[in-house]
Amino acid sequence: MKFNELNLIAPILQALETEGYSQPTPIQEQSIPILLQRKDLLGCAQTGTGKTAAFAIPILQILHEEHAERTHKNIKTLILTPTRELAIQIGESFAAYGRNLRIRHTVIFGGVTQGSQVQALQRGVDILIATPGRLLDLMNQGYINLTNISIFVLDEADRMLDMGFIHDVKRVVAKLPLKRQTLFFSATMPPEIQKLANTILVKPEMVAVTPPATTAELVNQSVYFVGQKDKRQLLQYVLQDKSIKTALVFTRTKHGADKVVKDLVKEGITAEAIHGNKSQNARQRALSNFKENKIRVLVATDIAARGIDVDLLSHVINYEIPEVPETYVHRIGRTGRAGASGIAMSFCDAEEMQDWRNILKLTGQKIPVVEGHPFPMPAANQVVINLPKNKEVVRRPNAVAGFNSGNNNKNRRFSGGSGRAR
Ligand code: AMP
């Protein structure tokens, strides 16, 4: 599927090309047509799936078609998101995908003075991206009027609940016009969130991006508990094993990916990175070098790895543990395809222990712990963090003996609905 099969207008398609996006992610492929038909949407997806573009692209197109560019007098779209960081990221996405349109947006959040936010509002905006507290504050001061909102997005609803914002959210919703299009995103659907969804959505279409949990059963997994500063050396140590012909290494950030490559190259190990800051050409070059075995290691961030489909990829190394547990399943699903068994190793430091526990919970698997490697996590940390109950010890580095998949899906975060597994 290509973006130009989604009935998008030329200025948006051009912007996506500038961004280097070659194809829509599953959530985008499924959501964009629904939203362009002006239907309500219930989206089960977490950050990292491309969900921001899944709503930002159709919103920009709808506002353009409604001639929002003619006057910026009223706020027409409200996006409510729990954190300042997310608000800023969403603002950046609108700027990127709307670069060829003259639709105005602004971002407001707490923790900073309100002066410049108020000025931006007074200049007039079409799209407002806000955290709940600051939004209510500026509404109460009379700077914001929501009576012309035609599209409302509630982003990360479950996190709103966790962070204690649910009452603020309800207060905002009460001020919105009843006739509107509503988009509701949440990674999980606890009963309170389901109830909220039922009250604010009208005949919603449901879209879910579920992890292909079954692939995990084919992959031999292991975890190295390691000191944070020793990951670099642990990677070099692991790669001394010549049976690892090629490895896909995952980092959380683009900067982290570049750093891993630099360190490996210094040690004479051929490596290249692919991530969002690289041009499409550079990414494709790195990928073909990897596929043709010209380089041994490809270092990728999660989203950049999306399009990677390498036959018989034998090793995946999680240099950093993903925050979102489903991402782990996606990552290791890169290996062990088509019945081939792959190997996935994870490097977990003290700060990542909670993320690791969440992964164990999601997969319901016992993942063997490699002991006896030269870079163990400092003992003090191990005492404090309490290793997970279901740890299984493997004495030889790289060994994956004793692997017991024992997978059950009872800990899956959501039940999938009409969604498709990737
Ligand atoms: P999100 O899940 O919205 O936080 O998006 C995560 C990252 O994916 C962002 O850095 C986006 O720029 C990137 N992204 C979103 N859609 C695509 C796509 N179709 N192709 C490549 N990257 C994308």
Short mmCIF file of C-alpha atoms and ligand atoms in Angstrom, two decimals:
data_model
loop_
_atom_site.label_atom_id
_atom_site.label_comp_id
_atom_site.label_asym_id
_atom_site.label_seq_id
_atom_site.Cartn_x
_atom_site.Cartn_y
_atom_site.Cartn_z
CA MET A 1 0.00 0.00 0.00
CA LYS A 2 1.24 3.45 -0.91
CA PHE A 3 0.15 6.83 0.45
CA ASN A 4 -1.15 7.81 -2.98
CA GLU A 5 -3.74 5.03 -2.77
CA LEU A 6 -5.33 6.75 0.23
CA ASN A 7 -6.96 9.65 -1.65
CA LEU A 8 -4.65 12.21 -0.15
CA ILE A 9 -4.19 15.63 -1.71
CA ALA A 10 -0.96 16.54 -3.50
CA PRO A 11 0.41 19.03 -0.90
CA ILE A 12 0.18 16.34 1.78
CA LEU A 13 1.67 13.62 -0.43
CA GLN A 14 4.55 15.96 -1.19
CA ALA A 15 5.08 16.65 2.51
CA LEU A 16 5.16 12.91 3.24
CA GLU A 17 7.73 12.46 0.53
CA THR A 18 9.81 15.22 2.08
CA GLU A 19 9.57 13.36 5.39
CA GLY A 20 10.90 10.26 3.66
CA TYR A 21 7.83 8.15 4.42
CA SER A 22 7.56 5.50 1.75
CA GLN A 23 4.47 3.67 2.93
CA PRO A 24 1.75 4.07 5.54
CA THR A 25 2.05 2.14 8.77
CA PRO A 26 -0.83 -0.29 9.53
CA ILE A 27 -2.65 2.18 11.77
CA GLN A 28 -2.37 4.85 9.08
CA GLU A 29 -3.54 2.52 6.34
CA GLN A 30 -6.61 1.61 8.36
CA SER A 31 -7.47 4.95 9.97
CA ILE A 32 -6.99 7.48 7.19
CA PRO A 33 -9.91 6.25 4.99
CA ILE A 34 -12.24 6.08 8.01
CA LEU A 35 -11.35 9.59 9.12
CA LEU A 36 -11.67 11.06 5.64
CA GLN A 37 -15.24 9.73 5.66
CA ARG A 38 -15.77 11.85 8.77
CA LYS A 39 -16.45 8.85 11.01
CA ASP A 40 -15.60 8.53 14.70
CA LEU A 41 -12.64 6.29 15.48
CA LEU A 42 -11.54 4.18 18.41
CA GLY A 43 -7.86 3.42 17.94
CA CYS A 44 -5.97 0.91 20.04
CA ALA A 45 -2.38 1.86 19.41
CA GLN A 46 0.56 3.18 21.32
CA THR A 47 3.24 5.71 20.48
CA GLY A 48 5.65 4.35 17.93
CA THR A 49 3.03 2.92 15.62
CA GLY A 50 2.70 6.11 13.59
CA LYS A 51 -0.61 7.03 15.20
CA THR A 52 0.07 10.78 15.17
CA ALA A 53 0.24 10.85 11.40
CA ALA A 54 -2.79 8.55 11.31
CA PHE A 55 -4.88 11.40 12.69
CA ALA A 56 -2.85 14.49 11.68
CA ILE A 57 -2.88 13.72 7.95
CA PRO A 58 -6.68 13.35 7.55
CA ILE A 59 -7.33 16.31 9.86
CA LEU A 60 -5.13 18.54 7.72
CA GLN A 61 -6.88 17.32 4.59
CA ILE A 62 -10.37 17.87 6.05
CA LEU A 63 -9.51 21.38 7.24
CA HIS A 64 -8.00 22.21 3.86
CA GLU A 65 -11.12 20.99 2.10
CA GLU A 66 -13.23 23.11 4.43
CA HIS A 67 -11.12 26.13 3.50
CA ALA A 68 -9.71 26.62 6.96
CA GLU A 69 -6.91 28.60 5.36
CA ARG A 70 -9.26 31.47 4.50
CA THR A 71 -9.71 32.52 8.08
CA HIS A 72 -7.97 31.43 11.23
CA LYS A 73 -10.63 32.96 13.43
CA ASN A 74 -11.95 29.84 15.16
CA ILE A 75 -10.31 26.80 16.63
CA LYS A 76 -11.70 23.94 14.53
CA THR A 77 -9.74 20.98 15.88
CA LEU A 78 -8.73 20.20 19.45
CA ILE A 79 -6.16 17.56 20.31
CA LEU A 80 -5.89 16.68 23.97
CA THR A 81 -2.77 14.81 25.02
CA PRO A 82 -1.41 14.01 28.51
CA THR A 83 2.15 15.32 28.41
CA ARG A 84 4.06 18.33 27.25
CA GLU A 85 6.46 16.11 25.27
CA LEU A 86 3.63 14.46 23.37
CA ALA A 87 2.03 17.86 22.74
CA ILE A 88 5.26 19.18 21.26
CA GLN A 89 5.72 16.07 19.12
CA ILE A 90 2.19 16.33 17.80
CA GLY A 91 2.78 20.00 17.00
CA GLU A 92 5.91 19.05 15.07
CA SER A 93 3.96 16.43 13.14
CA PHE A 94 1.31 18.95 12.08
CA ALA A 95 4.08 21.33 11.01
CA ALA A 96 5.73 18.57 8.95
CA TYR A 97 2.68 17.10 7.22
CA GLY A 98 1.06 20.52 6.79
CA ARG A 99 4.18 22.22 5.47
CA ASN A 100 2.55 22.87 2.07
CA LEU A 101 -0.76 24.05 3.52
CA ARG A 102 -1.57 27.29 5.29
CA ILE A 103 -3.33 25.76 8.24
CA ARG A 104 -2.27 27.14 11.59
CA HIS A 105 -1.74 25.22 14.77
CA THR A 106 -0.37 25.96 18.20
CA VAL A 107 0.65 23.95 21.23
CA ILE A 108 -0.19 24.82 24.83
CA PHE A 109 0.98 23.07 28.00
CA GLY A 110 1.65 23.88 31.62
CA GLY A 111 4.90 24.46 33.46
CA VAL A 112 5.81 27.56 31.45
CA THR A 113 4.44 31.09 31.44
CA GLN A 114 1.31 31.52 29.39
CA GLY A 115 2.26 34.77 27.60
CA SER A 116 3.47 33.45 24.25
CA GLN A 117 0.74 30.78 24.21
CA VAL A 118 -1.93 33.44 24.67
CA GLN A 119 -0.38 35.55 21.90
CA ALA A 120 -0.44 32.63 19.49
CA LEU A 121 -4.10 32.00 20.34
CA GLN A 122 -4.93 35.65 19.77
CA ARG A 123 -3.30 35.57 16.32
CA GLY A 124 -5.78 32.80 15.50
CA VAL A 125 -5.29 29.05 15.06
CA ASP A 126 -7.16 26.27 13.29
CA ILE A 127 -5.74 23.43 15.35
CA LEU A 128 -5.05 23.51 19.07
CA ILE A 129 -2.87 20.87 20.72
CA ALA A 130 -3.15 21.01 24.48
CA THR A 131 -2.57 19.29 27.78
CA PRO A 132 -5.72 19.31 29.93
CA GLY A 133 -4.65 21.55 32.84
CA ARG A 134 -3.39 24.47 30.79
CA LEU A 135 -6.33 24.18 28.42
CA LEU A 136 -8.85 24.50 31.25
CA ASP A 137 -6.84 27.33 32.74
CA LEU A 138 -6.85 29.36 29.52
CA MET A 139 -10.51 28.51 28.90
CA ASN A 140 -11.39 29.84 32.34
CA GLN A 141 -9.49 33.02 31.58
CA GLY A 142 -11.56 33.44 28.43
CA TYR A 143 -8.75 32.97 25.91
CA ILE A 144 -10.17 29.81 24.38
CA ASN A 145 -13.58 29.11 22.97
CA LEU A 146 -14.40 25.56 21.93
CA THR A 147 -17.80 26.19 20.34
CA ASN A 148 -16.51 25.80 16.77
CA ILE A 149 -14.66 22.54 17.28
CA SER A 150 -15.60 20.07 14.57
CA ILE A 151 -12.87 17.49 15.25
CA PHE A 152 -11.77 16.36 18.71
CA VAL A 153 -8.88 13.98 19.33
CA LEU A 154 -8.30 12.36 22.70
CA ASP A 155 -4.77 10.99 22.62
CA GLU A 156 -3.42 8.36 25.06
CA ALA A 157 -6.65 8.13 27.03
CA ASP A 158 -5.32 5.42 29.34
CA ARG A 159 -2.38 7.60 30.28
CA MET A 160 -4.76 10.45 31.04
CA LEU A 161 -6.39 8.10 33.53
CA ASP A 162 -3.03 6.99 35.01
CA MET A 163 -1.93 10.58 35.42
CA GLY A 164 -5.14 11.61 37.15
CA PHE A 165 -6.40 13.83 34.30
CA ILE A 166 -9.63 12.01 33.60
CA HIS A 167 -11.83 14.58 35.34
CA ASP A 168 -10.16 17.41 33.49
CA VAL A 169 -10.78 15.52 30.27
CA LYS A 170 -14.46 15.14 31.11
CA ARG A 171 -14.67 18.86 31.91
CA VAL A 172 -13.24 19.70 28.49
CA VAL A 173 -15.52 17.25 26.69
CA ALA A 174 -18.54 18.89 28.35
CA LYS A 175 -17.65 22.16 26.60
CA LEU A 176 -17.43 20.66 23.11
CA PRO A 177 -20.24 20.90 20.57
CA LEU A 178 -22.23 17.67 20.36
CA LYS A 179 -21.98 17.61 16.60
CA ARG A 180 -18.37 16.79 15.96
CA GLN A 181 -16.03 14.03 14.79
CA THR A 182 -14.25 12.32 17.67
CA LEU A 183 -11.04 10.28 17.59
CA PHE A 184 -10.12 8.31 20.68
CA PHE A 185 -6.71 6.66 21.07
CA SER A 186 -5.60 4.38 23.86
CA ALA A 187 -3.00 1.61 24.12
CA THR A 188 -5.08 -0.29 26.64
CA MET A 189 -8.81 -0.43 27.30
CA PRO A 190 -9.45 -0.68 31.03
CA PRO A 191 -13.17 -0.50 31.95
CA GLU A 192 -13.08 3.17 32.87
CA ILE A 193 -11.56 4.06 29.53
CA GLN A 194 -14.05 1.86 27.70
CA LYS A 195 -16.84 3.71 29.53
CA LEU A 196 -15.43 7.08 28.57
CA ALA A 197 -15.11 5.95 24.95
CA ASN A 198 -18.75 4.84 24.97
CA THR A 199 -19.90 8.23 26.18
CA ILE A 200 -17.94 10.41 23.78
CA LEU A 201 -17.89 8.40 20.55
CA VAL A 202 -20.80 7.93 18.17
CA LYS A 203 -20.84 4.67 16.17
CA PRO A 204 -17.07 4.53 16.05
CA GLU A 205 -15.01 2.37 13.72
CA MET A 206 -12.41 0.44 15.64
CA VAL A 207 -8.81 0.06 14.59
CA ALA A 208 -6.25 -1.90 16.58
CA VAL A 209 -2.64 -2.59 15.96
CA THR A 210 -1.93 -5.81 17.77
CA PRO A 211 1.46 -7.37 18.25
CA PRO A 212 2.10 -10.62 16.42
CA ALA A 213 2.67 -12.39 19.72
CA THR A 214 2.84 -15.83 18.15
CA THR A 215 6.09 -15.15 16.31
CA ALA A 216 7.77 -14.79 19.69
CA GLU A 217 7.34 -18.51 20.21
CA LEU A 218 9.71 -19.29 17.38
CA VAL A 219 12.48 -17.11 18.66
CA ASN A 220 15.13 -18.21 21.13
CA GLN A 221 15.28 -15.34 23.54
CA SER A 222 17.74 -14.44 26.26
CA VAL A 223 18.51 -11.43 28.43
CA TYR A 224 21.79 -10.04 29.69
CA PHE A 225 21.52 -7.93 32.83
CA VAL A 226 24.29 -5.44 32.35
CA GLY A 227 25.73 -2.25 33.84
CA GLN A 228 24.45 0.74 31.92
CA LYS A 229 27.91 1.92 30.87
CA ASP A 230 28.98 -1.56 29.78
CA LYS A 231 26.49 -2.14 27.00
CA ARG A 232 28.97 -0.99 24.37
CA GLN A 233 31.53 -3.58 25.51
CA LEU A 234 28.90 -6.27 25.93
CA LEU A 235 27.86 -5.80 22.31
CA GLN A 236 31.42 -6.17 21.12
CA TYR A 237 31.81 -9.22 23.34
CA VAL A 238 28.66 -10.86 21.99
CA LEU A 239 29.72 -10.13 18.43
CA GLN A 240 32.98 -12.03 18.97
CA ASP A 241 30.83 -15.05 18.25
CA LYS A 242 31.56 -15.56 14.58
CA SER A 243 28.42 -17.60 14.11
CA ILE A 244 26.57 -14.29 14.22
CA LYS A 245 26.87 -13.48 10.55
CA THR A 246 24.49 -10.54 10.66
CA ALA A 247 22.60 -8.83 13.45
CA LEU A 248 19.90 -6.22 13.63
CA VAL A 249 20.52 -4.05 16.69
CA PHE A 250 17.75 -1.88 18.12
CA THR A 251 18.20 1.38 20.00
CA ARG A 252 15.54 3.67 21.39
CA THR A 253 16.86 6.85 19.79
CA LYS A 254 18.42 8.03 16.56
CA HIS A 255 21.35 9.48 18.47
CA GLY A 256 21.82 6.15 20.26
CA ALA A 257 21.85 4.33 16.92
CA ASP A 258 24.58 6.60 15.55
CA LYS A 259 26.64 6.12 18.69
CA VAL A 260 26.45 2.33 18.51
CA VAL A 261 27.57 2.41 14.88
CA LYS A 262 30.49 4.70 15.70
CA ASP A 263 31.68 2.43 18.51
CA LEU A 264 31.38 -0.74 16.41
CA VAL A 265 33.19 0.76 13.45
CA LYS A 266 35.99 1.86 15.79
CA GLU A 267 36.36 -1.80 16.76
CA GLY A 268 36.50 -2.89 13.13
CA ILE A 269 32.96 -4.27 13.00
CA THR A 270 31.11 -3.13 9.88
CA ALA A 271 27.88 -1.36 10.82
CA GLU A 272 25.45 1.24 9.55
CA ALA A 273 22.41 2.94 11.05
CA ILE A 274 18.96 3.55 9.65
CA HIS A 275 16.66 6.07 11.29
CA GLY A 276 14.45 9.02 10.59
CA ASN A 277 17.27 11.54 10.28
CA LYS A 278 18.80 9.67 7.37
CA SER A 279 17.64 10.34 3.84
CA GLN A 280 15.58 7.69 2.11
CA ASN A 281 18.59 6.99 -0.11
CA ALA A 282 20.95 6.53 2.80
CA ARG A 283 18.48 4.19 4.50
CA GLN A 284 18.01 2.10 1.40
CA ARG A 285 21.76 1.91 0.82
CA ALA A 286 22.33 0.71 4.39
CA LEU A 287 19.58 -1.86 4.05
CA SER A 288 20.91 -3.29 0.79
CA ASN A 289 24.45 -3.39 2.21
CA PHE A 290 23.04 -5.39 5.09
CA LYS A 291 21.01 -7.70 2.89
CA GLU A 292 24.01 -8.37 0.68
CA ASN A 293 26.15 -9.10 3.74
CA LYS A 294 28.43 -6.14 3.01
CA ILE A 295 27.93 -5.00 6.58
CA ARG A 296 27.51 -7.23 9.58
CA VAL A 297 25.40 -5.04 11.82
CA LEU A 298 22.43 -2.84 11.04
CA VAL A 299 21.43 -0.51 13.85
CA ALA A 300 17.86 0.73 13.74
CA THR A 301 15.27 2.67 15.67
CA ASP A 302 11.86 1.03 15.87
CA ILE A 303 10.02 2.98 13.25
CA ALA A 304 12.90 2.87 10.78
CA ALA A 305 12.93 -0.91 11.11
CA ARG A 306 9.32 -1.14 10.07
CA GLY A 307 9.95 -1.76 6.41
CA ILE A 308 12.83 -4.14 6.97
CA ASP A 309 12.14 -7.58 5.69
CA VAL A 310 15.33 -9.54 5.50
CA ASP A 311 15.11 -13.22 4.70
CA LEU A 312 16.61 -15.44 7.32
CA LEU A 313 17.63 -12.71 9.69
CA SER A 314 19.26 -14.78 12.42
CA HIS A 315 19.94 -12.34 15.26
CA VAL A 316 18.12 -9.43 16.80
CA ILE A 317 19.84 -7.57 19.63
CA ASN A 318 17.89 -5.21 21.84
CA TYR A 319 20.66 -2.85 22.83
CA GLU A 320 18.04 -0.90 24.69
CA ILE A 321 14.83 -2.31 26.12
CA PRO A 322 11.76 -0.72 24.55
CA GLU A 323 9.42 1.20 26.83
CA VAL A 324 6.35 -0.18 25.11
CA PRO A 325 6.26 -3.96 25.59
CA GLU A 326 4.55 -4.65 22.26
CA THR A 327 7.56 -3.08 20.57
CA TYR A 328 9.67 -5.93 21.95
CA VAL A 329 7.44 -8.45 20.22
CA HIS A 330 7.65 -6.48 16.98
CA ARG A 331 11.42 -6.30 17.22
CA ILE A 332 12.05 -9.97 17.83
CA GLY A 333 9.43 -10.81 15.22
CA ARG A 334 12.01 -9.59 12.70
CA THR A 335 13.77 -12.88 13.15
CA GLY A 336 12.29 -16.36 13.25
CA ARG A 337 10.14 -15.75 10.21
CA ALA A 338 8.61 -18.40 8.03
CA GLY A 339 9.34 -21.13 10.53
CA ALA A 340 13.05 -20.36 10.74
CA SER A 341 14.23 -20.09 14.31
CA GLY A 342 15.94 -16.85 15.23
CA ILE A 343 17.84 -15.60 18.22
CA ALA A 344 16.96 -12.49 20.17
CA MET A 345 19.22 -11.09 22.88
CA SER A 346 18.29 -8.21 25.13
CA PHE A 347 20.63 -5.97 27.10
CA CYS A 348 18.84 -4.73 30.19
CA ASP A 349 20.33 -2.24 32.65
CA ALA A 350 19.03 -1.29 36.09
CA GLU A 351 16.90 1.56 34.81
CA GLU A 352 15.19 -0.67 32.29
CA MET A 353 14.12 -3.36 34.75
CA GLN A 354 10.53 -2.17 34.95
CA ASP A 355 10.26 -2.15 31.15
CA TRP A 356 11.69 -5.67 31.12
CA ARG A 357 9.13 -6.85 33.66
CA ASN A 358 6.37 -5.41 31.51
CA ILE A 359 7.69 -7.42 28.56
CA LEU A 360 7.70 -10.64 30.60
CA LYS A 361 4.14 -9.88 31.61
CA LEU A 362 2.99 -9.25 28.07
CA THR A 363 4.64 -12.26 26.46
CA GLY A 364 3.94 -14.59 29.38
CA GLN A 365 7.23 -16.27 28.54
CA LYS A 366 10.18 -17.35 30.61
CA ILE A 367 13.15 -15.65 29.06
CA PRO A 368 16.47 -17.16 30.15
CA VAL A 369 19.00 -14.89 31.85
CA VAL A 370 22.57 -15.20 30.59
CA GLU A 371 24.97 -15.27 33.49
CA GLY A 372 28.74 -15.53 33.53
CA HIS A 373 29.33 -12.77 31.02
CA PRO A 374 32.01 -10.19 31.87
CA PHE A 375 29.73 -7.15 32.29
CA PRO A 376 27.10 -8.01 34.90
CA MET A 377 24.84 -5.40 36.41
CA PRO A 378 26.43 -4.04 39.60
CA ALA A 379 25.35 -6.23 42.53
CA ALA A 380 23.89 -3.27 44.45
CA ASN A 381 21.43 -2.68 41.65
CA GLN A 382 20.40 -6.30 41.51
CA VAL A 383 19.52 -6.28 45.20
CA VAL A 384 17.45 -3.15 44.88
CA ILE A 385 15.56 -4.13 41.78
CA ASN A 386 14.75 -7.76 42.59
CA LEU A 387 15.09 -9.80 39.48
CA PRO A 388 11.81 -11.05 38.05
CA LYS A 389 10.39 -14.19 39.59
CA ASN A 390 10.39 -16.18 36.41
CA LYS A 391 14.05 -15.71 35.67
CA GLU A 392 15.81 -18.74 34.34
CA VAL A 393 19.56 -18.90 34.43
CA VAL A 394 21.80 -19.85 31.55
CA ARG A 395 25.43 -20.19 32.51
CA ARG A 396 27.05 -20.12 29.09
CA PRO A 397 26.93 -16.79 27.30
CA ASN A 398 24.79 -16.89 24.16
CA ALA A 399 23.24 -20.17 25.13
CA VAL A 400 19.51 -20.40 24.98
CA ALA A 401 19.03 -23.85 26.44
CA GLY A 402 16.13 -24.47 28.73
CA PHE A 403 13.95 -22.15 26.75
CA ASN A 404 10.38 -22.69 27.59
CA SER A 405 7.96 -20.74 25.57
CA GLY A 406 4.93 -21.38 27.77
CA ASN A 407 3.18 -18.61 25.93
CA ASN A 408 -0.32 -17.74 26.79
CA ASN A 409 -2.03 -14.66 25.66
CA LYS A 410 -3.77 -13.82 28.87
CA ASN A 411 -1.61 -10.78 29.43
CA ARG A 412 -2.22 -9.22 26.05
CA ARG A 413 -3.04 -5.59 26.54
CA PHE A 414 -6.07 -5.47 24.35
CA SER A 415 -8.09 -8.04 22.58
CA GLY A 416 -7.64 -6.84 19.05
CA GLY A 417 -11.14 -6.09 17.89
CA SER A 418 -11.30 -5.65 14.16
CA GLY A 419 -7.61 -4.94 13.86
CA ARG A 420 -5.03 -6.86 11.97
CA ALA A 421 -1.82 -8.23 13.33
CA ARG A 422 1.23 -6.90 11.55
P1 AMP B 1 4.06 8.04 16.56
O1 AMP B 1 3.59 6.65 16.78
O2 AMP B 1 3.02 8.90 16.00
O3 AMP B 1 4.70 8.61 17.79
O4 AMP B 1 5.19 8.00 15.43
C1 AMP B 1 6.47 7.50 15.67
C2 AMP B 1 7.48 7.93 14.62
O5 AMP B 1 7.18 7.34 13.38
C3 AMP B 1 7.57 9.41 14.35
O6 AMP B 1 8.92 9.79 14.47
C4 AMP B 1 7.11 9.58 12.92
O7 AMP B 1 7.84 10.59 12.29
C5 AMP B 1 7.41 8.24 12.31
N1 AMP B 1 6.48 7.82 11.24
C6 AMP B 1 5.13 7.93 11.27
N2 AMP B 1 4.58 7.41 10.15
C7 AMP B 1 5.60 6.95 9.39
C8 AMP B 1 5.68 6.30 8.11
N3 AMP B 1 4.58 6.03 7.40
N4 AMP B 1 6.89 5.98 7.64
C9 AMP B 1 8.01 6.26 8.37
N5 AMP B 1 8.01 6.86 9.57
C10 AMP B 1 6.82 7.21 10.09
#
